[in-house]
Every structure is written in C-alpha cells, then in structure tokens.
Amino acid sequence: MSASAFLRALRAEGLTVVEVGDWRDHNRNHKGPWGPVHGVMIHHTVTKGSKATVDICRKGYSGLPGPLCHGVITKDGRVHLVGYGRANHAGLGDDDVLRAVIAERKTFPPDNEANTDGNRHFYGFECENLGDGKDPWPAAQLEAIEKAAAAVCRHHRWNEQSVIGHLEWQPGKVDPRGFTMASMRKRIRERLK
C-alpha cells in the first residue's frame, strides 16, 4: 500500500497518529527492495521515554541507521510514523516462518535459521518498553498494537496469523517481552471480525 493508504488505514482503525518529519520518504530502499510484504512484526524498543524512543527509531544509532521501523507505538497509545519503505527492524530470519506467515498457518515452525531478509517482507512496529518483563504494558498501548496490526491486515485482507513477534522470526530474539503473541493475535482476530 502507499504511504497515504497506510496513514488512512491506521486512522480508520481509530488510532491517534503522529507524522514525524519526512516519514513518507524516510527508508533504506537504496539497500535493497521492500516487498513483496507479507506480514506485520512487533518489537519492543528497550528504551524509556517517548521522545527519546521515537528519535532513536527514526534516526537509528551507530552501526544501525534508521528508520528502525515504520511506526513507534508509545505507552500512551499513539503511533508515531517514522519511515515508510524498507526499514532496519527485522533483520535475517527463518524462511520456514515466512512461508508459515504467507500461508497464515495456525502455528509457526521454530525460528532456527537466519537465512531470509525480513526487512524486505514485514511492516514493523517498535513498541516503547524496556523489554525486561517488568516494565508495564498500559492498556492504551496494547490496544494500539492490536489496532495498528489489524489496520494493516484489514488493508491486505490478511488474518491475525500474518502478525508475528520478532522472537518468532529471528533466533535469539525475545521481543516483545511482557505479553504473548498468541494473546495479541487473539485480540487482532476479534478486531478483524
């Protein structure tokens, strides 16, 4: 979908969206293709403070230039758009998982390989959280994650099995920590009804 359609889809789902700078043209497309896109990936940021979190996700840091996602979901439930196109969020992951996402299977195989470019195939939402299992996930933020993922799925006519956590894609990743992707997919399934 176009950047404008992405924005419309998020707003139509009832989200408060903040457009950050030139987000529509801020991407890593010069490093490789974006697409075909097959799913939505959810992350936690390991950061604290909305302003700093949005800034890091937009600009990146030494060794990993931004954008680090398409949207940053802060604890207050707002979605800050920081990029559109290829973003440095998914990294290399498991081709078997990608096939399961495309087929919208009810279960995913173990992510035991890192052989496929996820930055090409997934929309990414970074969610403000320390990722220590103790930092709370406010209700407004969980609802925003649900709505953002559902908005993308609704546009593409995907079901909730097109939404995965980084931990389901890349060996060694733990995000998002503090809620399960099974519980989030259940919420998305109910919203898509």
PDB file of C-alpha atoms in Angstrom:
ATOM      1  CA  MET A   1       0.000   0.000   0.000  1.00  0.00           C
ATOM      2  CA  SER A   2       1.099   3.560  -0.464  1.00  0.00           C
ATOM      3  CA  ALA A   3       2.247   5.698   2.463  1.00  0.00           C
ATOM      4  CA  SER A   4      -1.006   7.656   2.226  1.00  0.00           C
ATOM      5  CA  ALA A   5      -3.057   4.446   2.325  1.00  0.00           C
ATOM      6  CA  PHE A   6      -1.029   3.295   5.354  1.00  0.00           C
ATOM      7  CA  LEU A   7      -1.851   6.527   7.180  1.00  0.00           C
ATOM      8  CA  ARG A   8      -5.549   6.279   6.233  1.00  0.00           C
ATOM      9  CA  ALA A   9      -5.739   2.639   7.364  1.00  0.00           C
ATOM     10  CA  LEU A  10      -4.257   3.449  10.784  1.00  0.00           C
ATOM     11  CA  ARG A  11      -6.598   6.400  11.313  1.00  0.00           C
ATOM     12  CA  ALA A  12      -9.620   4.423  10.104  1.00  0.00           C
ATOM     13  CA  GLU A  13      -8.865   1.858  12.819  1.00  0.00           C
ATOM     14  CA  GLY A  14      -9.245   4.643  15.396  1.00  0.00           C
ATOM     15  CA  LEU A  15      -5.578   5.318  16.134  1.00  0.00           C
ATOM     16  CA  THR A  16      -4.022   8.648  17.039  1.00  0.00           C
ATOM     17  CA  VAL A  17      -1.207   9.021  14.508  1.00  0.00           C
ATOM     18  CA  VAL A  18       1.725  11.439  14.744  1.00  0.00           C
ATOM     19  CA  GLU A  19       3.585  12.107  11.490  1.00  0.00           C
ATOM     20  CA  VAL A  20       7.297  12.621  12.184  1.00  0.00           C
ATOM     21  CA  GLY A  21       9.273  14.652   9.656  1.00  0.00           C
ATOM     22  CA  ASP A  22       9.516  13.277   6.123  1.00  0.00           C
ATOM     23  CA  TRP A  23       8.410   9.793   7.218  1.00  0.00           C
ATOM     24  CA  ARG A  24       6.844   9.007   3.816  1.00  0.00           C
ATOM     25  CA  ASP A  25      10.263   9.149   2.107  1.00  0.00           C
ATOM     26  CA  HIS A  26      12.481   8.064   5.021  1.00  0.00           C
ATOM     27  CA  ASN A  27      13.618   4.494   4.292  1.00  0.00           C
ATOM     28  CA  ARG A  28      16.500   2.175   3.429  1.00  0.00           C
ATOM     29  CA  ASN A  29      15.267   1.360  -0.094  1.00  0.00           C
ATOM     30  CA  HIS A  30      18.754   2.041  -1.501  1.00  0.00           C
ATOM     31  CA  LYS A  31      19.966  -1.056   0.406  1.00  0.00           C
ATOM     32  CA  GLY A  32      17.526  -3.462  -1.213  1.00  0.00           C
ATOM     33  CA  PRO A  33      13.915  -3.983  -2.180  1.00  0.00           C
ATOM     34  CA  TRP A  34      10.909  -3.559   0.055  1.00  0.00           C
ATOM     35  CA  GLY A  35       8.346  -6.134  -0.866  1.00  0.00           C
ATOM     36  CA  PRO A  36       6.583  -8.225  -1.519  1.00  0.00           C
ATOM     37  CA  VAL A  37       5.365  -7.526   2.015  1.00  0.00           C
ATOM     38  CA  HIS A  38       3.694 -10.471   3.760  1.00  0.00           C
ATOM     39  CA  GLY A  39       3.150  -9.539   7.396  1.00  0.00           C
ATOM     40  CA  VAL A  40       3.499  -7.325  10.431  1.00  0.00           C
ATOM     41  CA  MET A  41       6.286  -7.666  13.005  1.00  0.00           C
ATOM     42  CA  ILE A  42       6.002  -6.441  16.590  1.00  0.00           C
ATOM     43  CA  HIS A  43       9.055  -5.403  18.628  1.00  0.00           C
ATOM     44  CA  HIS A  44       9.913  -3.796  21.955  1.00  0.00           C
ATOM     45  CA  THR A  45      12.456  -0.988  21.990  1.00  0.00           C
ATOM     46  CA  VAL A  46      14.476  -1.484  25.205  1.00  0.00           C
ATOM     47  CA  THR A  47      14.132   2.270  25.747  1.00  0.00           C
ATOM     48  CA  LYS A  48      12.380   4.590  28.161  1.00  0.00           C
ATOM     49  CA  GLY A  49      10.714   7.893  27.354  1.00  0.00           C
ATOM     50  CA  SER A  50       8.554   8.512  24.298  1.00  0.00           C
ATOM     51  CA  LYS A  51      10.560  11.379  22.800  1.00  0.00           C
ATOM     52  CA  ALA A  52      13.886   9.546  23.023  1.00  0.00           C
ATOM     53  CA  THR A  53      12.302   6.321  21.749  1.00  0.00           C
ATOM     54  CA  VAL A  54      10.790   7.982  18.681  1.00  0.00           C
ATOM     55  CA  ASP A  55      14.075   9.773  17.976  1.00  0.00           C
ATOM     56  CA  ILE A  56      16.134   6.549  18.133  1.00  0.00           C
ATOM     57  CA  CYS A  57      13.653   4.677  15.946  1.00  0.00           C
ATOM     58  CA  ARG A  58      13.693   7.456  13.373  1.00  0.00           C
ATOM     59  CA  LYS A  59      17.450   8.101  13.244  1.00  0.00           C
ATOM     60  CA  GLY A  60      18.899   4.781  14.362  1.00  0.00           C
ATOM     61  CA  TYR A  61      22.302   4.644  16.009  1.00  0.00           C
ATOM     62  CA  SER A  62      25.913   3.844  15.238  1.00  0.00           C
ATOM     63  CA  GLY A  63      26.006   0.665  13.183  1.00  0.00           C
ATOM     64  CA  LEU A  64      22.252   0.560  12.518  1.00  0.00           C
ATOM     65  CA  PRO A  65      20.854   3.581  10.662  1.00  0.00           C
ATOM     66  CA  GLY A  66      17.173   4.457  10.800  1.00  0.00           C
ATOM     67  CA  PRO A  67      14.410   4.120  10.298  1.00  0.00           C
ATOM     68  CA  LEU A  68      14.233   1.148  12.660  1.00  0.00           C
ATOM     69  CA  CYS A  69      10.525   0.596  11.955  1.00  0.00           C
ATOM     70  CA  HIS A  70       7.529   2.151  10.257  1.00  0.00           C
ATOM     71  CA  GLY A  71       5.664   3.151  13.397  1.00  0.00           C
ATOM     72  CA  VAL A  72       6.607   3.627  17.043  1.00  0.00           C
ATOM     73  CA  ILE A  73       3.811   2.813  19.489  1.00  0.00           C
ATOM     74  CA  THR A  74       4.365   4.773  22.680  1.00  0.00           C
ATOM     75  CA  LYS A  75       2.938   3.951  26.083  1.00  0.00           C
ATOM     76  CA  ASP A  76       0.122   6.468  25.634  1.00  0.00           C
ATOM     77  CA  GLY A  77      -1.167   4.522  22.620  1.00  0.00           C
ATOM     78  CA  ARG A  78      -0.076   6.963  19.920  1.00  0.00           C
ATOM     79  CA  VAL A  79       1.536   5.700  16.722  1.00  0.00           C
ATOM     80  CA  HIS A  80       4.451   7.849  15.540  1.00  0.00           C
ATOM     81  CA  LEU A  81       5.221   7.281  11.865  1.00  0.00           C
ATOM     82  CA  VAL A  82       8.996   7.491  11.330  1.00  0.00           C
ATOM     83  CA  GLY A  83       9.530   5.782   7.985  1.00  0.00           C
ATOM     84  CA  TYR A  84       7.928   4.068   5.049  1.00  0.00           C
ATOM     85  CA  GLY A  85       9.593   1.503   2.827  1.00  0.00           C
ATOM     86  CA  ARG A  86      12.491  -0.694   3.786  1.00  0.00           C
ATOM     87  CA  ALA A  87      13.376  -0.253   7.478  1.00  0.00           C
ATOM     88  CA  ASN A  88      16.073  -1.805   9.681  1.00  0.00           C
ATOM     89  CA  HIS A  89      13.794  -3.752  12.017  1.00  0.00           C
ATOM     90  CA  ALA A  90      13.506  -7.444  11.201  1.00  0.00           C
ATOM     91  CA  GLY A  91      16.974  -8.495  10.093  1.00  0.00           C
ATOM     92  CA  LEU A  92      17.647 -12.029   8.911  1.00  0.00           C
ATOM     93  CA  GLY A  93      15.139 -14.664   9.967  1.00  0.00           C
ATOM     94  CA  ASP A  94      13.762 -18.057   9.156  1.00  0.00           C
ATOM     95  CA  ASP A  95      12.399 -18.815   5.681  1.00  0.00           C
ATOM     96  CA  ASP A  96      10.130 -21.519   7.149  1.00  0.00           C
ATOM     97  CA  VAL A  97       8.500 -18.873   9.354  1.00  0.00           C
ATOM     98  CA  LEU A  98       7.998 -16.600   6.353  1.00  0.00           C
ATOM     99  CA  ARG A  99       6.271 -19.429   4.470  1.00  0.00           C
ATOM    100  CA  ALA A 100       4.014 -20.019   7.502  1.00  0.00           C
ATOM    101  CA  VAL A 101       3.130 -16.301   7.637  1.00  0.00           C
ATOM    102  CA  ILE A 102       2.322 -16.250   3.913  1.00  0.00           C
ATOM    103  CA  ALA A 103       0.124 -19.357   4.319  1.00  0.00           C
ATOM    104  CA  GLU A 104      -1.406 -17.869   7.510  1.00  0.00           C
ATOM    105  CA  ARG A 105      -0.839 -21.145   9.360  1.00  0.00           C
ATOM    106  CA  LYS A 106      -2.197 -21.501  12.886  1.00  0.00           C
ATOM    107  CA  THR A 107       1.247 -22.435  14.220  1.00  0.00           C
ATOM    108  CA  PHE A 108       4.740 -21.352  13.309  1.00  0.00           C
ATOM    109  CA  PRO A 109       7.802 -23.584  12.999  1.00  0.00           C
ATOM    110  CA  PRO A 110      10.742 -22.911  15.303  1.00  0.00           C
ATOM    111  CA  ASP A 111      12.887 -19.994  14.138  1.00  0.00           C
ATOM    112  CA  ASN A 112      16.135 -21.946  13.900  1.00  0.00           C
ATOM    113  CA  GLU A 113      17.696 -20.234  10.864  1.00  0.00           C
ATOM    114  CA  ALA A 114      18.631 -16.708   9.854  1.00  0.00           C
ATOM    115  CA  ASN A 115      18.619 -17.006   6.080  1.00  0.00           C
ATOM    116  CA  THR A 116      15.910 -14.598   4.845  1.00  0.00           C
ATOM    117  CA  ASP A 117      15.778 -10.789   4.692  1.00  0.00           C
ATOM    118  CA  GLY A 118      12.873  -9.782   6.926  1.00  0.00           C
ATOM    119  CA  ASN A 119      13.332  -6.065   6.288  1.00  0.00           C
ATOM    120  CA  ARG A 120      12.025  -6.760   2.811  1.00  0.00           C
ATOM    121  CA  HIS A 121       8.904  -8.668   3.856  1.00  0.00           C
ATOM    122  CA  PHE A 122       7.445  -7.088   7.019  1.00  0.00           C
ATOM    123  CA  TYR A 123       5.894  -3.898   8.263  1.00  0.00           C
ATOM    124  CA  GLY A 124       7.482  -3.148  11.636  1.00  0.00           C
ATOM    125  CA  PHE A 125       6.100  -1.561  14.785  1.00  0.00           C
ATOM    126  CA  GLU A 126       8.502  -0.773  17.614  1.00  0.00           C
ATOM    127  CA  CYS A 127       6.737  -0.516  20.960  1.00  0.00           C
ATOM    128  CA  GLU A 128       8.151   1.600  23.782  1.00  0.00           C
ATOM    129  CA  ASN A 129       9.117  -0.813  26.563  1.00  0.00           C
ATOM    130  CA  LEU A 130      12.273  -1.781  28.452  1.00  0.00           C
ATOM    131  CA  GLY A 131      11.707  -5.398  27.479  1.00  0.00           C
ATOM    132  CA  ASP A 132      12.712  -6.692  30.882  1.00  0.00           C
ATOM    133  CA  GLY A 133       9.409  -8.441  31.594  1.00  0.00           C
ATOM    134  CA  LYS A 134       8.711  -5.949  34.397  1.00  0.00           C
ATOM    135  CA  ASP A 135       8.066  -2.708  32.519  1.00  0.00           C
ATOM    136  CA  PRO A 136       4.269  -2.485  32.213  1.00  0.00           C
ATOM    137  CA  TRP A 137       2.294  -2.511  29.001  1.00  0.00           C
ATOM    138  CA  PRO A 138      -0.510   0.029  29.509  1.00  0.00           C
ATOM    139  CA  ALA A 139      -3.954  -0.905  28.168  1.00  0.00           C
ATOM    140  CA  ALA A 140      -3.825   2.015  25.706  1.00  0.00           C
ATOM    141  CA  GLN A 141      -0.558   0.732  24.245  1.00  0.00           C
ATOM    142  CA  LEU A 142      -1.741  -2.869  23.894  1.00  0.00           C
ATOM    143  CA  GLU A 143      -4.909  -1.630  22.206  1.00  0.00           C
ATOM    144  CA  ALA A 144      -2.824   0.481  19.822  1.00  0.00           C
ATOM    145  CA  ILE A 145      -0.650  -2.529  18.912  1.00  0.00           C
ATOM    146  CA  GLU A 146      -3.833  -4.505  18.225  1.00  0.00           C
ATOM    147  CA  LYS A 147      -5.335  -1.705  16.127  1.00  0.00           C
ATOM    148  CA  ALA A 148      -2.153  -0.987  14.151  1.00  0.00           C
ATOM    149  CA  ALA A 149      -1.644  -4.642  13.231  1.00  0.00           C
ATOM    150  CA  ALA A 150      -5.338  -5.052  12.415  1.00  0.00           C
ATOM    151  CA  ALA A 151      -5.280  -1.956  10.199  1.00  0.00           C
ATOM    152  CA  VAL A 152      -2.513  -3.400   8.041  1.00  0.00           C
ATOM    153  CA  CYS A 153      -4.133  -6.849   7.978  1.00  0.00           C
ATOM    154  CA  ARG A 154      -7.509  -5.368   7.052  1.00  0.00           C
ATOM    155  CA  HIS A 155      -5.991  -3.446   4.132  1.00  0.00           C
ATOM    156  CA  HIS A 156      -4.215  -6.521   2.761  1.00  0.00           C
ATOM    157  CA  ARG A 157      -7.053  -8.926   3.661  1.00  0.00           C
ATOM    158  CA  TRP A 158      -4.715 -10.920   5.890  1.00  0.00           C
ATOM    159  CA  ASN A 159      -5.765 -12.648   9.074  1.00  0.00           C
ATOM    160  CA  GLU A 160      -4.113 -12.464  12.501  1.00  0.00           C
ATOM    161  CA  GLN A 161      -1.582 -15.175  11.568  1.00  0.00           C
ATOM    162  CA  SER A 162       0.166 -12.551   9.448  1.00  0.00           C
ATOM    163  CA  VAL A 163       1.295 -10.842  12.677  1.00  0.00           C
ATOM    164  CA  ILE A 164       4.405 -12.141  14.417  1.00  0.00           C
ATOM    165  CA  GLY A 165       6.793 -11.083  17.116  1.00  0.00           C
ATOM    166  CA  HIS A 166      10.492 -10.601  16.456  1.00  0.00           C
ATOM    167  CA  LEU A 167      11.069 -13.601  18.757  1.00  0.00           C
ATOM    168  CA  GLU A 168       9.151 -15.794  16.294  1.00  0.00           C
ATOM    169  CA  TRP A 169      11.286 -14.644  13.357  1.00  0.00           C
ATOM    170  CA  GLN A 170      14.913 -14.489  14.403  1.00  0.00           C
ATOM    171  CA  PRO A 171      16.811 -16.950  16.626  1.00  0.00           C
ATOM    172  CA  GLY A 172      17.874 -15.389  19.918  1.00  0.00           C
ATOM    173  CA  LYS A 173      15.362 -12.520  19.898  1.00  0.00           C
ATOM    174  CA  VAL A 174      12.974 -12.160  22.857  1.00  0.00           C
ATOM    175  CA  ASP A 175      10.743  -9.293  21.802  1.00  0.00           C
ATOM    176  CA  PRO A 176       8.117  -8.434  22.572  1.00  0.00           C
ATOM    177  CA  ARG A 177       8.521  -9.465  26.198  1.00  0.00           C
ATOM    178  CA  GLY A 178       5.680  -8.870  28.658  1.00  0.00           C
ATOM    179  CA  PHE A 179       2.747 -10.245  26.648  1.00  0.00           C
ATOM    180  CA  THR A 180       2.393 -13.226  24.350  1.00  0.00           C
ATOM    181  CA  MET A 181       1.945 -13.028  20.618  1.00  0.00           C
ATOM    182  CA  ALA A 182      -0.786 -15.679  20.930  1.00  0.00           C
ATOM    183  CA  SER A 183      -2.788 -13.304  23.145  1.00  0.00           C
ATOM    184  CA  MET A 184      -2.169 -10.407  20.754  1.00  0.00           C
ATOM    185  CA  ARG A 185      -3.193 -12.456  17.728  1.00  0.00           C
ATOM    186  CA  LYS A 186      -6.406 -13.393  19.552  1.00  0.00           C
ATOM    187  CA  ARG A 187      -7.147  -9.698  20.085  1.00  0.00           C
ATOM    188  CA  ILE A 188      -6.409  -8.958  16.409  1.00  0.00           C
ATOM    189  CA  ARG A 189      -8.662 -11.831  15.292  1.00  0.00           C
ATOM    190  CA  GLU A 190     -11.541 -10.432  17.344  1.00  0.00           C
ATOM    191  CA  ARG A 191     -10.995  -6.929  15.963  1.00  0.00           C
ATOM    192  CA  LEU A 192     -10.941  -8.180  12.374  1.00  0.00           C
ATOM    193  CA  LYS A 193     -14.367  -9.779  12.864  1.00  0.00           C
TER     194      LYS A 193
END
